[in-house]
Coordinates of N, CA, C and O in Angstrom, one line a residue:
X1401 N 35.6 66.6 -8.1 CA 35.4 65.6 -9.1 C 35.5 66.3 -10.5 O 34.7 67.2 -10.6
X1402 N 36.3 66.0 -11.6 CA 36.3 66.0 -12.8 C 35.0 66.3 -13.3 O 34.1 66.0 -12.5
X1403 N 34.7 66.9 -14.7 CA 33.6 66.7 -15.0 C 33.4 65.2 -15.9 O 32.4 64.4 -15.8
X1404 N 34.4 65.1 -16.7 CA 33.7 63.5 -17.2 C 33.2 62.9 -15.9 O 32.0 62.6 -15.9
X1405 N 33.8 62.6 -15.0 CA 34.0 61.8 -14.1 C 32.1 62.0 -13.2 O 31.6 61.2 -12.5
X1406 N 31.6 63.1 -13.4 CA 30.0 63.7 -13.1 C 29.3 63.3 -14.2 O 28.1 63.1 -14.1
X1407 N 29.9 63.1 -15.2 CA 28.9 62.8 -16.7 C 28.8 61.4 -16.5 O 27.6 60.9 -16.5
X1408 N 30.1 60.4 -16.2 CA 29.9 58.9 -16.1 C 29.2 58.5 -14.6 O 28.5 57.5 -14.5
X1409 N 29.3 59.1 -13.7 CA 28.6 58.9 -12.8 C 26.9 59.2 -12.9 O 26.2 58.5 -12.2
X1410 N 26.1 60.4 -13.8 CA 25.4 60.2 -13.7 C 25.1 59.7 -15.1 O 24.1 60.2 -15.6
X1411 N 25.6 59.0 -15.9 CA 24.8 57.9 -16.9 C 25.6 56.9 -16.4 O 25.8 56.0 -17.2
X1412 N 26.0 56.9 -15.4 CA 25.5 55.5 -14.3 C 24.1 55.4 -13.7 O 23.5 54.3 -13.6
X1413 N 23.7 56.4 -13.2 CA 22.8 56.5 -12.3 C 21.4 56.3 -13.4 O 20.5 55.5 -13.3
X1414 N 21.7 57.3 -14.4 CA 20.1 57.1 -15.7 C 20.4 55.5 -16.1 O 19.4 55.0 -16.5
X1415 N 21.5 54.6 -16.3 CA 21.3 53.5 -16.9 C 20.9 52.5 -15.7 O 20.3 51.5 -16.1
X1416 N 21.2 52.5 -13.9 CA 21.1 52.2 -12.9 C 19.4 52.3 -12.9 O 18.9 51.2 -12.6
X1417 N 18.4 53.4 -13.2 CA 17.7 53.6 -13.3 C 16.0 53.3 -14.1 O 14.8 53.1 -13.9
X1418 N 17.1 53.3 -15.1 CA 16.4 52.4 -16.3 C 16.5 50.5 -16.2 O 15.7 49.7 -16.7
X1419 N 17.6 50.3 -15.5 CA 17.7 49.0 -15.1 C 16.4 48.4 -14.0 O 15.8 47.3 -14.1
X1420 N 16.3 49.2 -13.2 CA 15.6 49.3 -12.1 C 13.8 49.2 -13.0 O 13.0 48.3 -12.9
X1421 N 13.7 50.1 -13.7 CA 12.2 50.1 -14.0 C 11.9 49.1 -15.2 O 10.8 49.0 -15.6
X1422 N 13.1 48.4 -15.7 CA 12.9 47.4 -16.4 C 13.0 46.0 -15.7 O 12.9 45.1 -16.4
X1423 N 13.1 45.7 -14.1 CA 13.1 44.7 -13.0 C 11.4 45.3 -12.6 O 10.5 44.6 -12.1
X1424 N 11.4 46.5 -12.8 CA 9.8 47.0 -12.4 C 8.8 46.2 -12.7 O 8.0 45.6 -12.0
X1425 N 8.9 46.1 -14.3 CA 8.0 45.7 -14.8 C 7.4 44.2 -14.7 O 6.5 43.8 -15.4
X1426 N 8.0 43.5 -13.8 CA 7.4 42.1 -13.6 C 7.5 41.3 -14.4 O 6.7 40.3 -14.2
X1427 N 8.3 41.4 -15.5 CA 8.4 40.8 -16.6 C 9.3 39.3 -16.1 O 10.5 39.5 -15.6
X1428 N 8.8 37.9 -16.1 CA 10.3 36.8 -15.7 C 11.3 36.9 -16.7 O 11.3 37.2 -17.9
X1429 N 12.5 36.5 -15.6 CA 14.0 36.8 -15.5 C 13.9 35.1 -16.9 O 13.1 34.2 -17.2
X1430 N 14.8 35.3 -17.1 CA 15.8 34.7 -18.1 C 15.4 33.1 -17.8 O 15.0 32.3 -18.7
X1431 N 15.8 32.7 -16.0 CA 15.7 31.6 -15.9 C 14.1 31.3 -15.2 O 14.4 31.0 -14.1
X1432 N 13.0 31.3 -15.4 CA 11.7 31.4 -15.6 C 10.8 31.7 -14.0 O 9.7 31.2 -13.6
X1433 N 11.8 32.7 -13.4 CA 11.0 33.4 -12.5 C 11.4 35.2 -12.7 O 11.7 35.9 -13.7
X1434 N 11.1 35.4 -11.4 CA 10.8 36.9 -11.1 C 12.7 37.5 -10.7 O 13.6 36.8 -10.5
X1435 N 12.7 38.6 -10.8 CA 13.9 39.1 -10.2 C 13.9 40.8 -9.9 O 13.2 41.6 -10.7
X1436 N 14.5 41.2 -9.1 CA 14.6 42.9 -8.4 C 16.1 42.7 -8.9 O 16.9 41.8 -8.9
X1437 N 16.3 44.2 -9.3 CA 18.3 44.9 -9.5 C 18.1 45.8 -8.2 O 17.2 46.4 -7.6
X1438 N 19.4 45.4 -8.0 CA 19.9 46.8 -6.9 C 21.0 47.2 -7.9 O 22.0 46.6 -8.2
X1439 N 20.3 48.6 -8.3 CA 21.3 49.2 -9.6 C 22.1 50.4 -8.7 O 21.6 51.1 -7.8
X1440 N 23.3 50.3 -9.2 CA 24.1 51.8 -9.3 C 25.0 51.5 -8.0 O 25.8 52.4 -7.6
X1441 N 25.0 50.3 -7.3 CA 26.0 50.4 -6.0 C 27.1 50.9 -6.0 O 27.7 50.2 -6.8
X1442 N 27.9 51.7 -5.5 CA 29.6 52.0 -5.5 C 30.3 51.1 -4.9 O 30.5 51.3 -3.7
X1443 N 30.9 50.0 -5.6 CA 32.0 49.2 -4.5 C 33.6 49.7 -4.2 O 34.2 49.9 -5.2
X1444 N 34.3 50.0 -3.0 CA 35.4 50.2 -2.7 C 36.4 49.4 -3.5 O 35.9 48.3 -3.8
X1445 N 37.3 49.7 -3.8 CA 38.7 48.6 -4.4 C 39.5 49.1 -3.3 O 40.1 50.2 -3.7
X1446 N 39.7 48.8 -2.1 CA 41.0 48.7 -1.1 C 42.1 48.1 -1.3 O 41.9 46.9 -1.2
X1447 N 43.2 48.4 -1.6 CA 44.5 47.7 -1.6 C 45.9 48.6 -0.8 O 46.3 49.7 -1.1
X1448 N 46.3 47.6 0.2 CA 47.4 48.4 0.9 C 46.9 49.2 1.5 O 47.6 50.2 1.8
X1449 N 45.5 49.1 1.8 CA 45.0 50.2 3.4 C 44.1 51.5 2.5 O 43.2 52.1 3.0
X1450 N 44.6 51.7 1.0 CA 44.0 52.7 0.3 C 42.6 52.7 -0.4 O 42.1 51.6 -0.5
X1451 N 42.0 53.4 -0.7 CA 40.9 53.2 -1.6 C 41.3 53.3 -3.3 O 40.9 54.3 -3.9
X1452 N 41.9 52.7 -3.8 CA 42.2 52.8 -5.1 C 41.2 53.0 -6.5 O 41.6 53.5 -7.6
X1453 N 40.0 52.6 -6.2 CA 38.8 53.1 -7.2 C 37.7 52.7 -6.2 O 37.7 52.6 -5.0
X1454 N 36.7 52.7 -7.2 CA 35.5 52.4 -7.3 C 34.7 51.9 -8.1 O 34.6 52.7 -9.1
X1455 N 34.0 50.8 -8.2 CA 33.5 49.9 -9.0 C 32.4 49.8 -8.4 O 32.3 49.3 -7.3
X1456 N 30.8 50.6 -9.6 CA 29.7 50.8 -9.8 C 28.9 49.2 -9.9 O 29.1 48.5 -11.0
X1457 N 28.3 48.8 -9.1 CA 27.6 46.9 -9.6 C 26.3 47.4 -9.8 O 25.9 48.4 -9.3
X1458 N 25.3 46.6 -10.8 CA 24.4 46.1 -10.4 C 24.0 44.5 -10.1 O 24.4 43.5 -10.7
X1459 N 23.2 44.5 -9.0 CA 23.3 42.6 -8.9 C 21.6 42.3 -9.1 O 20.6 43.0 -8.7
X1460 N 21.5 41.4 -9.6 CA 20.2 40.7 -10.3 C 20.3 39.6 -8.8 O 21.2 38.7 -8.5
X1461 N 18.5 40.2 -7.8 CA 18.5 39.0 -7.2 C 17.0 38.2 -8.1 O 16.0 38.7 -8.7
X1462 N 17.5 36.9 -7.7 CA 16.4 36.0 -8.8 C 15.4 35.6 -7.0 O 15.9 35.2 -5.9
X1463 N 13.8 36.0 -7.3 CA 13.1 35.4 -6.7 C 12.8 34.3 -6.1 O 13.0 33.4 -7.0
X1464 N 12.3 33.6 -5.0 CA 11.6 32.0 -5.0 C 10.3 32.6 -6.1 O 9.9 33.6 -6.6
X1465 N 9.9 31.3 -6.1 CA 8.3 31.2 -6.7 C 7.4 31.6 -5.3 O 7.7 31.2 -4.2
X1466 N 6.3 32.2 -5.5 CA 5.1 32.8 -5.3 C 5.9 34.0 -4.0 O 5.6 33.7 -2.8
X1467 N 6.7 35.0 -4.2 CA 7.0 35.9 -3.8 C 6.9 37.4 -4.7 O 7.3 37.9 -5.8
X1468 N 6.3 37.8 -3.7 CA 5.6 39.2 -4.5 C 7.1 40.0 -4.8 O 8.0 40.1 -3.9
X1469 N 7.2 40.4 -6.0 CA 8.7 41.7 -6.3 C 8.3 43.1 -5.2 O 9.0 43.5 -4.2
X1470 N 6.9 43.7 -5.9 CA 6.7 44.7 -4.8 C 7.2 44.9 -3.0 O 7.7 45.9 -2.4
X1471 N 6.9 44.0 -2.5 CA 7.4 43.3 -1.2 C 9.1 43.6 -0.6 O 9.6 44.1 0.4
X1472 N 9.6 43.1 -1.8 CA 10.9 42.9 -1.9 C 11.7 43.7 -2.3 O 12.9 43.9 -2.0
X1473 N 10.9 44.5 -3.4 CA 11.5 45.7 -4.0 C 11.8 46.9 -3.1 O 12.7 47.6 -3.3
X1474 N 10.6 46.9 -1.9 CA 10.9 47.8 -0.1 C 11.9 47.0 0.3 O 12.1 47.5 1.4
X1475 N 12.6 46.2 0.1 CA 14.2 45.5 0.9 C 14.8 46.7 0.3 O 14.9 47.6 1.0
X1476 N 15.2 46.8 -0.7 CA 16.1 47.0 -1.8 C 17.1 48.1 -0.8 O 18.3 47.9 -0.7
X1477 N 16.5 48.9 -0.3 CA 17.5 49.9 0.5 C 18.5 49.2 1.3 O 19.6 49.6 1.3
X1478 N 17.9 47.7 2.1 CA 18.2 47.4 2.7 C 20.0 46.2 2.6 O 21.0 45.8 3.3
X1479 N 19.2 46.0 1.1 CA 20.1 45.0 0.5 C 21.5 45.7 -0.2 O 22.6 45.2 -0.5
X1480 N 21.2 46.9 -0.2 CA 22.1 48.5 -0.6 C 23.2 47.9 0.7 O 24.1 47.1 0.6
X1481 N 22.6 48.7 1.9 CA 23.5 49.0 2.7 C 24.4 47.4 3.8 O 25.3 47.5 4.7
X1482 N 23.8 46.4 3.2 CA 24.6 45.6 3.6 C 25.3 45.3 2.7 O 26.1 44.6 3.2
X1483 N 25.6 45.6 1.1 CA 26.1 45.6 0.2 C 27.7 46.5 0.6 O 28.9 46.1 0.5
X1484 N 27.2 47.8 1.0 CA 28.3 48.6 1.1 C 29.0 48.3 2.4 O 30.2 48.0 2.6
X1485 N 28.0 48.3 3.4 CA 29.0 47.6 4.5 C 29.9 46.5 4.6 O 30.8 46.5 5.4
X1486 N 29.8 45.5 3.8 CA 30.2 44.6 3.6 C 31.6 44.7 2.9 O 32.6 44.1 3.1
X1487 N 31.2 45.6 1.7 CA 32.3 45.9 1.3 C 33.4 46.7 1.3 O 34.4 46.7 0.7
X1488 N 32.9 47.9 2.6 CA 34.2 48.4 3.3 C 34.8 47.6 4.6 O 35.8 47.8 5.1
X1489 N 33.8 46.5 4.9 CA 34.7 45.4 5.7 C 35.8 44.9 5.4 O 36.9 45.0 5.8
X1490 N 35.2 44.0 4.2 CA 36.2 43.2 3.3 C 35.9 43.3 2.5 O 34.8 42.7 2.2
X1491 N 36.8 44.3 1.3 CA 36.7 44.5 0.3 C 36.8 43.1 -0.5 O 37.4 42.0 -0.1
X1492 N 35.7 43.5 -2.1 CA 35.4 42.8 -2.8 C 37.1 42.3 -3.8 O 37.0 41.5 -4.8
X1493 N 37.9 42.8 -3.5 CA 39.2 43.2 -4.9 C 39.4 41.8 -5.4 O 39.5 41.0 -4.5
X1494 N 39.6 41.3 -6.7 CA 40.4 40.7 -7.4 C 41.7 41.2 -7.5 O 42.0 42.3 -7.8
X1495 N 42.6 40.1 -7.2 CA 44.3 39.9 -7.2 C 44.5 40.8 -9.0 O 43.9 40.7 -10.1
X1496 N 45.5 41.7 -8.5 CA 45.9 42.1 -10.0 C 45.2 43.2 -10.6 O 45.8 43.9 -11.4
X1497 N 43.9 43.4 -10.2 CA 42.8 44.0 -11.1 C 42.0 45.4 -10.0 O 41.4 45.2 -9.0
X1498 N 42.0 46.5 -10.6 CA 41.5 47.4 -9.6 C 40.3 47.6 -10.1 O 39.6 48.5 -9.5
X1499 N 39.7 46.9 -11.4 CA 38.4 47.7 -12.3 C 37.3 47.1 -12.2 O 36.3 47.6 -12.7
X1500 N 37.4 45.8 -11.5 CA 36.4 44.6 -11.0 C 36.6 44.3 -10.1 O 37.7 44.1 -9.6
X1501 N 35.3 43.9 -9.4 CA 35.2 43.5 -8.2 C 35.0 41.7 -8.2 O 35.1 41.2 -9.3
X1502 N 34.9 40.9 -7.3 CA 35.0 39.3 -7.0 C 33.5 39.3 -7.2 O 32.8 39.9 -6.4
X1503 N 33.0 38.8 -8.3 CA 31.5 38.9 -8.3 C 30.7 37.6 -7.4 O 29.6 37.6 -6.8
X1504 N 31.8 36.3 -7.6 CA 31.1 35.5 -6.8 C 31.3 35.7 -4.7 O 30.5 35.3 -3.8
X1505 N 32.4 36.4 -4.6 CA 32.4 36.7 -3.1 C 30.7 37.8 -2.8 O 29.8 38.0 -2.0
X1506 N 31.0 38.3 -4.0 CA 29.6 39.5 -3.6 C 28.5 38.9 -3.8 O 27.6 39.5 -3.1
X1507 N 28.0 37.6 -4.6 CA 27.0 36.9 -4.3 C 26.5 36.1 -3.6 O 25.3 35.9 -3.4
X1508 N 28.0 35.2 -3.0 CA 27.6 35.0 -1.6 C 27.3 35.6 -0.4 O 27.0 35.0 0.6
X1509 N 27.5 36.6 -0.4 CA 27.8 37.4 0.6 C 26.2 38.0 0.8 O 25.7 37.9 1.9
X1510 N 25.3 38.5 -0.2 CA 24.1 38.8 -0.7 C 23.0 37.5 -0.4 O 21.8 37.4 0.1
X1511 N 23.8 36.9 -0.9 CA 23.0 35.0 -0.3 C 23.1 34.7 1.3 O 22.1 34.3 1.9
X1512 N 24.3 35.0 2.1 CA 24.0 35.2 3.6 C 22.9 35.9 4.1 O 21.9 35.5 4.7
X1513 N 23.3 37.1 3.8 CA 22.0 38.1 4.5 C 20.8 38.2 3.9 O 19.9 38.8 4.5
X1514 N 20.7 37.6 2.6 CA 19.2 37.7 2.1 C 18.0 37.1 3.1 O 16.9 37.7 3.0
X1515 N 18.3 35.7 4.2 CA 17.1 35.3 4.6 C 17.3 36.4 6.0 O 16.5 36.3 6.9
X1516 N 18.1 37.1 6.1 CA 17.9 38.1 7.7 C 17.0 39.6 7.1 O 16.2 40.3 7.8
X1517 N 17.3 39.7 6.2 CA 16.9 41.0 5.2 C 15.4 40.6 4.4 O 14.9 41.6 3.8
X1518 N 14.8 39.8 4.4 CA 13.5 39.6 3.2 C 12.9 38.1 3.9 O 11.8 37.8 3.5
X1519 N 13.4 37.5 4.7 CA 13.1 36.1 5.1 C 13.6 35.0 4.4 O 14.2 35.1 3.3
X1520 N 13.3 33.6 5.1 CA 14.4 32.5 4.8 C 13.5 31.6 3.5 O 12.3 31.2 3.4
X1521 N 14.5 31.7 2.6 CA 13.8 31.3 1.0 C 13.3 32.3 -0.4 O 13.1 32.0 -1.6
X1522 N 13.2 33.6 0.2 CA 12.7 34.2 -0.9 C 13.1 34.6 -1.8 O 12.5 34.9 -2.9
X1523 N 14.6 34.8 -1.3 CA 15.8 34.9 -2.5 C 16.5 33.8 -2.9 O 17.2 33.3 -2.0
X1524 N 16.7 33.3 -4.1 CA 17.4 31.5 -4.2 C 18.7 32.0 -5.1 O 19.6 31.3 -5.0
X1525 N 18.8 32.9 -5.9 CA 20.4 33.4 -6.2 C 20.4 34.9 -6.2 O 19.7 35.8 -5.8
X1526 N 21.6 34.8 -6.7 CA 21.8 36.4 -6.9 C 22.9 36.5 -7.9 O 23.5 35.4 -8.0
X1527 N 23.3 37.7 -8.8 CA 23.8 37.6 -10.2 C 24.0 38.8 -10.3 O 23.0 39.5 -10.4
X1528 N 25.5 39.5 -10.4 CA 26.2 40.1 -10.5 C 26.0 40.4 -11.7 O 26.7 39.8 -12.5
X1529 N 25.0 41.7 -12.5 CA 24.7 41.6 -13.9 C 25.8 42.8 -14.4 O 26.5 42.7 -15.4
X1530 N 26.0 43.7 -13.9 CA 27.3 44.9 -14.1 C 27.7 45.4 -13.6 O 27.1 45.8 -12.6
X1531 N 29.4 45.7 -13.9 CA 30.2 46.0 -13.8 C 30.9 47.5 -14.2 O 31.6 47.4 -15.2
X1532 N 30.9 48.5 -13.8 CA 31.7 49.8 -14.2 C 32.4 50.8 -13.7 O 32.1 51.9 -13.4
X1533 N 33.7 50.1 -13.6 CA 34.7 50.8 -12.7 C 34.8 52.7 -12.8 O 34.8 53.2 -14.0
X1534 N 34.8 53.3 -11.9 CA 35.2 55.0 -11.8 C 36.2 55.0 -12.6 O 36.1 55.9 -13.4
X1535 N 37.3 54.5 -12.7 CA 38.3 54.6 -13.5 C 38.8 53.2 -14.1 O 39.1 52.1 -13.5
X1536 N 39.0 53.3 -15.9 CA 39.6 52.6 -16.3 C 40.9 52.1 -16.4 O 41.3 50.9 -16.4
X1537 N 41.7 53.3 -16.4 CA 43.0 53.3 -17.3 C 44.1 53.1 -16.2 O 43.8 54.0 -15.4
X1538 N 44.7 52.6 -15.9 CA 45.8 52.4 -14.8 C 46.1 51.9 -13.7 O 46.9 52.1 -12.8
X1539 N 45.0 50.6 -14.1 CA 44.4 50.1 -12.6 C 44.5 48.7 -12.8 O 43.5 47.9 -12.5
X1540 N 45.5 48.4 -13.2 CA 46.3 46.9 -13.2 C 47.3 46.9 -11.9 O 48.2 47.7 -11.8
X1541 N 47.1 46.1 -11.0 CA 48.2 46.0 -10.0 C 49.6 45.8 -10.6 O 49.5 45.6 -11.8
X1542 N 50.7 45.8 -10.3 CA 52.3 45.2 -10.8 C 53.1 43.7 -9.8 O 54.2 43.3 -10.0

């Protein structure tokens, strides 16, 4: 690995981190409940059988009401690796684009397994909050 490429990966990881202890804080989300990040995920970009990048997510899941974060915040591993499995199944890719991933396929996808992973109701959306592809420059399909 390059060294930029160790420098952007870990201030992915310190901003993944800092994401994480600012969902810590119990503070309500935007739309007037609770929410946990799963910061720093690596998503595959497969096209034509290859791995063509990788695209870093974090996804904002939004709480039901009277569901403890702490509780849920012990999923988080769990919400990880069906995240990644999922996405060396069937990759996330947008037509055209190697530097983003399908943010609504990856929220649905998070909304299936959330009531087998945390139980049925406790997660009511989920929100694709960023985006940061391993590589920018050359990663337009033709």
């Amino acid at each position: 690995m390059r060294r930029r490429d160790l420098i952007a990966v870990g201030t992915l990881a310190l901003a993944g981190s800092a994401a994480t202890a600012a969902a810590a804080s119990d503070a309500p989300a935007a739309a007037g409940g609770l929410s946990i990040n799963i910061a720093g995920v690596g998503l595959p970009i497969i096209s034509d059988g290859r791995i063509r990048n990788y695209v870093f997510v974090t996804v904002s899941l939004s709480l039901a009401p009277g569901q403890a974060p702490d509780q849920l915040r012990a999923k988080e591993p769990y919400f990880r690796d069906a995240l990644v499995r999922a996405a060396h199944r069937t990759p996330f890719v947008l037509a055209g684009d190697w530097t983003q991933v399908d943010a609504p396929a990856v929220c649905a996808m998070l909304m299936r397994v959330a009531p087998s992973i945390s139980g049925a109701g406790s997660i009511v959306g989920a929100q694709v909050a960023l985006q940061a592809p391993r590589r920018r420059t050359g990663m337009r399909q033709s």
